Amino acid sequence: MNVFSYEQASSAAAAINLAKTSQEPRYLGGGTNLVDLMREGIERPETLIDITQLPGAIERRVDGGLLIGAAARNTALAADPYVRLHFPMLARSILAGASAQIRNMATVGGNILQRTRCRYFYDDASRCNKRQPGAGCDAKDGFNRYHAILGASQDCVATHPSDMCVALVALDAVLHLDGPEGARTIPLSDFHRLPGDRPDIETELRQNELITAIEVPAFPFGRHSTYRKVRDRASYAFALVSAAAAIDIDEAGKVRDIRLALGGVAHKPWRALKAEATLRGEAATAASFRAAAEAELASAVGLKDNEFKIELAKRTIVAVLDELKGEGV
Ligand SMILES: Cc1cc2nc3c(=O)[nH]c(=O)nc-3n(C[C@H](O)[C@H](O)[C@H](O)COP(=O)(O)OP(=O)(O)OC[C@H]3O[C@@H](n4cnc5c(N)ncnc54)[C@H](O)[C@@H]3O)c2cc1C
């Protein structure tokens, strides 16, 4: 590990000012991803700016939505009684990730900005366009069971590993950012990028910008939501495919509204807009759920080791919607 300095910030403004004084600053949340990357020599910050003293409250807004300080720990968000009751997909997505110890350390901001788990990104003997632009991609013809089936490019087939982000994208979450050029907001669905020919640029975050909070709008049928993660081991494994879903079915058995997002399939948490559009106004049946899944996965492309994920994603969509329907939505 390289030599680095460590600073603690007591406010967003202080953190941003500290970042300006360093050539290679990194904000430090729980450190559960960043410190691993530093150990591997993939991240080599000059200065670590500890932002865990910044706001981390989980506030219920008057309209029923949430404002979550970016320093909130993953465990605190998953355990919050209001979140568990009104946004079960969010609580369940967090609990599906990592381990209790890691969730105790990990912050919500850090979870959103965690890097891919592509093994070729972590192995500096391999070629990786994300780590070294222009180097090539050893994942494309390597072991790519966990890699992308949607939105990938010739240059990168990595996936975004967060479970929590899948639920947040389905919930239309909005990020509050602050940085040298001032504060702004951005929908989470626009924040992570598809790889294109610049997989090294993973998000729309500008230099030295901070995530300060995450806003989750009120969600009338949020109580009828869930998160399902399909993985190689029952716990402590990243998703092969996951789905965050909520569905609102009217008295006639038709889909009044639906939210659906997929994880483990793309370089970003994948909002399943085609499936949503296919289902709105249709009868909530296994056949229409399957048609929606087919529409969403129509453009999917499998790699050597992950062709199976296309069918798995379709079945996961159908299963999660069937499960919600069975709960009497
Ligand atoms: C063994 C293991 C298994 C795991 N399994 C899963 C899993 O199954 N599912 C899953 O979703 N995750 C999993 N994780 C990942 C874990 O969720 C992340 O490591 C964690 O959420 C990162 O949060 P952190 O606060 O520790 O981030 P850090 O490691 O502190 O930071 C990560 C990145 O975010 C930046 N950053 C942090 N906070 C901010 C902010 N507020 N503004 C701007 N930049 C910021 C840092 O500079 C860094 O680049 C696993 C991790 C490990 C080690």
Coordinates of C-alpha atoms and ligand atoms in Angstrom, one line a residue:
M1 CA 0.0 0.0 0.0
N2 CA 1.2 3.5 -0.8
V3 CA 1.9 6.2 1.7
F4 CA -1.1 8.5 2.1
S5 CA -2.4 11.2 4.5
Y6 CA -5.6 10.9 6.4
E7 CA -7.9 13.8 7.2
Q8 CA -11.3 14.0 8.8
A9 CA -14.0 16.4 7.5
S10 CA -16.7 17.8 9.7
S11 CA -18.9 19.2 6.9
A12 CA -19.3 18.8 3.2
A13 CA -17.7 22.2 2.6
A14 CA -14.7 21.1 4.7
A15 CA -14.4 17.9 2.8
I16 CA -14.5 19.6 -0.6
N17 CA -11.9 22.2 0.5
L18 CA -9.6 19.4 1.7
A19 CA -10.0 17.6 -1.6
K20 CA -8.9 20.8 -3.4
T21 CA -5.5 20.7 -1.6
S22 CA -4.6 17.2 -2.8
Q23 CA -3.5 15.9 -6.2
E24 CA -5.2 12.5 -5.7
P25 CA -7.9 12.8 -3.0
R26 CA -10.5 10.1 -2.2
Y27 CA -13.4 10.4 0.1
L28 CA -13.5 7.6 2.7
G29 CA -16.8 6.1 3.7
G30 CA -16.7 2.8 5.5
G31 CA -13.6 1.9 3.5
T32 CA -14.9 -1.6 2.8
N33 CA -14.2 -1.2 -1.0
L34 CA -11.7 1.6 -1.2
V35 CA -9.2 0.1 1.3
D36 CA -9.4 -3.2 -0.5
L37 CA -8.6 -1.4 -3.8
M38 CA -5.7 0.4 -2.1
R39 CA -4.3 -2.9 -0.8
E40 CA -4.4 -4.3 -4.3
G41 CA -2.6 -1.1 -5.6
I42 CA -5.6 -0.3 -7.9
E43 CA -6.4 2.9 -6.0
R44 CA -3.4 5.0 -4.9
P45 CA -4.8 8.1 -3.2
E46 CA -2.5 10.8 -1.8
T47 CA -5.1 11.9 0.7
L48 CA -8.0 10.0 2.3
I49 CA -10.8 12.4 3.5
D50 CA -12.9 10.6 6.1
I51 CA -16.5 11.7 5.6
T52 CA -18.2 9.5 8.1
Q53 CA -18.9 12.4 10.4
L54 CA -21.1 14.0 7.7
P55 CA -24.9 13.7 8.0
G56 CA -26.2 10.2 8.1
A57 CA -29.7 10.6 9.4
I58 CA -32.6 8.8 7.8
E59 CA -35.4 11.4 7.7
R60 CA -39.0 10.7 6.9
R61 CA -40.4 13.6 4.8
V62 CA -43.9 15.0 5.3
D63 CA -45.0 13.6 1.9
G64 CA -43.9 10.1 3.0
G65 CA -40.6 10.0 1.1
L66 CA -37.1 9.7 2.6
L67 CA -34.0 11.8 2.8
I68 CA -31.0 9.7 3.7
G69 CA -27.7 11.3 4.7
A70 CA -24.9 9.7 2.5
A71 CA -23.0 8.7 5.7
A72 CA -25.9 6.5 6.9
R73 CA -24.6 3.0 7.4
N74 CA -26.2 0.2 5.3
T75 CA -27.3 -1.6 8.5
A76 CA -29.1 1.5 9.8
L77 CA -31.0 2.0 6.6
A78 CA -32.0 -1.7 6.3
A79 CA -33.1 -1.7 10.0
D80 CA -35.1 1.5 9.9
P81 CA -38.7 0.6 10.8
Y82 CA -40.3 3.1 8.3
V83 CA -38.0 1.8 5.5
R84 CA -38.9 -1.8 6.3
L85 CA -42.6 -1.1 6.3
H86 CA -42.9 1.3 3.4
F87 CA -39.9 0.4 1.2
P88 CA -39.4 -3.3 1.8
M89 CA -37.5 -3.7 -1.5
L90 CA -34.9 -1.3 -0.2
A91 CA -34.4 -3.0 3.2
R92 CA -34.3 -6.4 1.5
S93 CA -31.8 -5.4 -1.1
I94 CA -29.4 -4.1 1.5
L95 CA -29.8 -7.3 3.6
A96 CA -29.1 -9.4 0.5
G97 CA -25.6 -7.8 0.2
A98 CA -22.2 -8.5 1.8
S99 CA -22.2 -9.6 5.5
A100 CA -23.5 -8.0 8.7
Q101 CA -20.0 -6.8 9.6
I102 CA -19.5 -5.1 6.2
R103 CA -23.0 -3.6 6.2
N104 CA -22.2 -2.2 9.7
M105 CA -19.2 -0.3 8.2
A106 CA -20.5 0.5 4.7
T107 CA -22.1 3.8 4.0
V108 CA -24.9 4.5 1.6
G109 CA -22.7 6.9 -0.4
G110 CA -19.9 4.4 -0.6
N111 CA -22.3 1.6 -1.6
I112 CA -23.5 3.7 -4.6
L113 CA -19.8 4.3 -5.6
Q114 CA -18.4 0.9 -5.1
R115 CA -16.4 -0.4 -8.0
T116 CA -17.1 -3.4 -10.1
R117 CA -16.2 -6.9 -8.9
C118 CA -14.8 -8.0 -12.3
R119 CA -11.8 -10.2 -11.4
Y120 CA -9.8 -8.7 -14.3
F121 CA -10.3 -5.3 -12.9
Y122 CA -8.8 -6.4 -9.6
D123 CA -5.9 -8.4 -11.2
D124 CA -3.3 -6.0 -12.4
A125 CA -1.7 -8.7 -14.5
S126 CA -4.8 -8.7 -16.7
R127 CA -5.8 -6.3 -19.3
C128 CA -8.6 -4.0 -18.2
N129 CA -9.9 -0.9 -20.0
K130 CA -11.5 0.3 -16.8
R131 CA -8.3 0.2 -14.9
Q132 CA -6.1 1.3 -17.8
P133 CA -7.9 2.9 -20.7
G134 CA -6.9 1.4 -24.0
A135 CA -5.3 -1.7 -22.5
G136 CA -8.0 -4.2 -23.7
C137 CA -10.5 -6.4 -21.8
D138 CA -9.5 -9.9 -20.7
A139 CA -13.0 -10.5 -19.3
K140 CA -14.6 -10.7 -22.8
D141 CA -13.0 -14.1 -23.5
G142 CA -12.1 -15.0 -19.9
F143 CA -14.2 -16.3 -17.1
N144 CA -17.3 -14.1 -17.5
R145 CA -20.1 -15.9 -15.6
Y146 CA -20.8 -12.7 -13.5
H147 CA -20.6 -10.3 -16.4
A148 CA -23.0 -8.1 -18.3
I149 CA -25.7 -9.3 -20.7
L150 CA -27.3 -5.8 -21.2
G151 CA -25.7 -2.6 -22.4
A152 CA -22.1 -3.9 -22.5
S153 CA -19.5 -2.7 -25.1
Q154 CA -16.5 -4.1 -26.9
D155 CA -14.4 -2.4 -24.3
C156 CA -16.1 -3.6 -21.1
V157 CA -18.5 -6.3 -19.9
A158 CA -18.3 -5.5 -16.2
T159 CA -21.4 -5.2 -14.0
H160 CA -22.2 -2.9 -11.2
P161 CA -22.3 -5.0 -8.0
S162 CA -24.6 -3.0 -5.7
D163 CA -27.8 -4.6 -4.5
M164 CA -29.1 -1.5 -2.8
C165 CA -28.8 0.6 -6.0
V166 CA -31.1 -1.8 -7.8
A167 CA -33.9 -1.0 -5.3
L168 CA -33.0 2.7 -5.3
V169 CA -33.3 2.9 -9.1
A170 CA -36.7 1.2 -9.0
L171 CA -37.7 3.8 -6.4
D172 CA -36.7 6.7 -8.6
A173 CA -34.1 7.9 -6.1
V174 CA -32.4 11.2 -6.6
L175 CA -28.8 12.0 -5.5
H176 CA -27.9 15.2 -3.8
L177 CA -24.3 16.2 -4.8
D178 CA -22.1 19.0 -3.6
G179 CA -18.7 20.0 -5.0
P180 CA -16.4 22.8 -6.1
E181 CA -19.0 24.1 -8.5
G182 CA -21.8 24.0 -6.0
A183 CA -24.7 21.7 -5.1
R184 CA -26.9 19.9 -7.7
T185 CA -29.2 16.8 -7.9
I186 CA -29.3 14.0 -10.4
P187 CA -31.6 11.0 -10.7
L188 CA -29.8 7.8 -9.7
S189 CA -30.9 6.2 -13.0
D190 CA -28.7 8.8 -14.8
F191 CA -25.8 8.7 -12.5
H192 CA -24.1 5.4 -13.4
R193 CA -23.0 5.2 -17.0
L194 CA -22.9 2.4 -19.6
P195 CA -19.3 1.5 -20.5
G196 CA -19.2 2.5 -24.2
D197 CA -15.6 3.3 -25.1
R198 CA -14.8 4.9 -21.7
P199 CA -15.5 2.3 -19.1
D200 CA -13.1 4.1 -16.8
I201 CA -15.7 6.9 -16.4
E202 CA -18.3 5.1 -14.3
T203 CA -20.5 7.8 -13.1
E204 CA -21.5 11.4 -13.8
L205 CA -19.7 12.5 -10.6
R206 CA -17.5 15.5 -11.2
Q207 CA -14.0 16.0 -9.8
N208 CA -14.1 16.2 -6.0
E209 CA -17.9 16.0 -5.9
L210 CA -19.5 14.4 -2.9
I211 CA -22.8 12.5 -2.6
T212 CA -24.4 14.3 0.4
A213 CA -27.8 12.7 0.5
I214 CA -30.2 10.3 -1.3
E215 CA -33.8 11.3 -1.7
V216 CA -36.5 8.7 -2.2
P217 CA -39.8 10.1 -3.3
A218 CA -43.0 8.9 -1.7
F219 CA -44.2 5.7 -3.2
P220 CA -47.9 4.8 -2.8
F221 CA -47.5 1.1 -3.5
G222 CA -44.0 0.7 -2.0
R223 CA -45.4 -1.6 0.7
H224 CA -46.0 -4.2 -2.0
S225 CA -42.4 -4.5 -3.1
T226 CA -39.6 -6.9 -2.7
Y227 CA -36.1 -7.8 -3.8
R228 CA -34.9 -11.2 -5.1
K229 CA -31.3 -12.1 -5.6
V230 CA -30.1 -15.2 -7.4
R231 CA -26.5 -16.1 -6.7
D232 CA -24.2 -19.1 -6.5
R233 CA -24.2 -19.2 -2.7
A234 CA -27.1 -18.5 -0.3
S235 CA -25.2 -15.6 1.3
Y236 CA -22.0 -13.6 0.9
A237 CA -22.1 -13.7 -2.9
F238 CA -22.7 -11.1 -5.6
A239 CA -25.8 -11.4 -7.8
L240 CA -25.9 -13.4 -10.9
V241 CA -29.3 -11.7 -11.5
S242 CA -31.4 -9.7 -9.1
A243 CA -34.7 -7.9 -9.3
A244 CA -36.4 -5.2 -7.3
A245 CA -40.1 -5.0 -8.0
A246 CA -43.3 -3.4 -6.9
I247 CA -46.7 -3.9 -8.5
D248 CA -50.1 -2.3 -8.1
I249 CA -52.9 -4.4 -9.4
D250 CA -56.5 -3.0 -9.7
E251 CA -59.8 -4.7 -8.8
A252 CA -60.1 -6.1 -12.3
G253 CA -56.7 -7.8 -12.0
K254 CA -54.9 -5.4 -14.3
V255 CA -51.5 -3.8 -13.7
R256 CA -52.2 -0.2 -12.7
D257 CA -48.5 0.5 -12.1
I258 CA -45.2 -1.3 -11.8
R259 CA -41.6 -0.6 -10.9
L260 CA -38.9 -3.1 -11.9
A261 CA -35.1 -3.0 -11.9
L262 CA -32.5 -5.6 -12.5
G263 CA -29.0 -6.1 -10.9
G264 CA -26.1 -8.2 -11.9
V265 CA -26.8 -7.7 -15.6
A266 CA -25.2 -4.4 -16.6
H267 CA -22.6 -1.8 -15.9
K268 CA -25.3 0.1 -14.0
P269 CA -28.4 -0.8 -12.0
W270 CA -30.8 -1.6 -14.8
R271 CA -34.3 0.0 -14.7
A272 CA -36.5 -2.3 -16.7
L273 CA -38.5 0.3 -18.5
K274 CA -39.5 -1.9 -21.4
A275 CA -41.0 -4.5 -19.1
E276 CA -42.8 -1.8 -17.2
A277 CA -44.3 -0.3 -20.3
T278 CA -45.3 -3.8 -21.6
L279 CA -47.2 -4.6 -18.4
R280 CA -49.0 -1.3 -17.6
G281 CA -52.7 -1.9 -18.3
E282 CA -52.3 -5.6 -19.0
A283 CA -53.8 -8.5 -17.0
A284 CA -51.4 -9.5 -14.2
T285 CA -50.9 -13.1 -15.3
A286 CA -47.9 -15.3 -15.7
A287 CA -48.2 -14.9 -19.5
S288 CA -48.0 -11.1 -19.3
F289 CA -45.1 -11.2 -16.8
R290 CA -43.3 -13.5 -19.3
A291 CA -44.0 -11.2 -22.2
A292 CA -42.7 -8.2 -20.2
A293 CA -39.5 -10.2 -19.4
E294 CA -39.1 -11.1 -23.1
A295 CA -39.4 -7.5 -24.0
E296 CA -36.8 -6.4 -21.5
L297 CA -34.3 -9.0 -22.4
A298 CA -34.8 -8.8 -26.2
S299 CA -31.5 -6.9 -26.6
A300 CA -29.5 -9.1 -24.2
V301 CA -26.3 -10.7 -25.4
G302 CA -24.7 -13.6 -23.6
L303 CA -21.0 -14.2 -23.2
K304 CA -19.1 -17.6 -23.2
D305 CA -20.0 -18.3 -19.6
N306 CA -23.2 -16.4 -19.0
E307 CA -25.6 -17.1 -21.8
F308 CA -27.8 -18.7 -19.1
K309 CA -28.3 -15.4 -17.4
I310 CA -30.7 -14.2 -20.1
E311 CA -33.2 -17.0 -19.3
L312 CA -32.4 -16.6 -15.6
A313 CA -33.2 -12.9 -15.7
K314 CA -36.5 -13.6 -17.5
R315 CA -37.5 -16.3 -14.9
T316 CA -36.4 -14.0 -12.0
I317 CA -38.7 -11.3 -13.3
V318 CA -41.7 -13.7 -13.6
A319 CA -41.0 -15.2 -10.2
V320 CA -40.7 -11.9 -8.4
L321 CA -43.9 -10.6 -9.9
D322 CA -45.7 -13.8 -9.2
E323 CA -44.6 -13.6 -5.6
L324 CA -45.9 -10.0 -5.3
K325 CA -49.2 -11.0 -6.9
G326 CA -49.5 -13.9 -4.4
E327 CA -49.2 -11.4 -1.6
G328 CA -52.6 -10.0 -2.6
V329 CA -51.5 -6.7 -4.1
Ligands
LIG1 C1 -16.5 -9.5 0.8 C2 -17.4 -8.5 0.3 C3 -18.7 -8.9 -0.1 C4 -19.6 -7.9 -0.6 N1 -20.8 -8.3 -1.1 C5 -21.7 -7.4 -1.6 C6 -22.9 -7.7 -2.1 O1 -23.3 -8.9 -2.1 N2 -23.8 -6.8 -2.5 C7 -23.4 -5.5 -2.5 O2 -24.2 -4.6 -2.9 N3 -22.2 -5.1 -2.0 C8 -21.3 -6.0 -1.6 N4 -20.1 -5.6 -1.1 C9 -19.7 -4.3 -1.3 C10 -20.1 -3.3 -0.2 O3 -21.5 -3.1 -0.2 C11 -19.3 -2.0 -0.4 O4 -18.0 -2.3 -0.2 C12 -19.8 -0.9 0.5 O5 -21.2 -0.6 0.3 C13 -19.0 0.3 0.2 O6 -19.3 1.3 1.1 P1 -18.2 2.0 1.9 O7 -18.9 3.1 2.7 O8 -17.4 1.1 2.7 O9 -17.4 2.7 0.7 P2 -15.8 3.1 0.6 O10 -15.0 1.8 0.4 O11 -15.5 4.0 1.7 O12 -15.9 3.9 -0.7 C14 -16.2 3.4 -2.0 C15 -16.0 4.5 -3.0 O13 -17.0 5.5 -2.8 C16 -16.3 6.8 -2.6 N5 -17.2 7.5 -1.7 C17 -17.7 7.0 -0.5 N6 -18.6 7.8 0.0 C18 -18.7 8.8 -0.9 C19 -19.5 10.0 -0.9 N7 -20.4 10.3 0.1 N8 -19.4 10.9 -1.9 C20 -18.5 10.6 -2.9 N9 -17.7 9.5 -2.9 C21 -17.8 8.6 -1.9 C22 -15.0 6.4 -2.1 O14 -14.0 7.5 -2.5 C23 -14.7 5.2 -2.9 O15 -14.3 5.5 -4.2 C24 -19.2 -6.5 -0.6 C25 -18.0 -6.1 -0.1 C26 -17.1 -7.1 0.4 C27 -15.7 -6.6 0.9

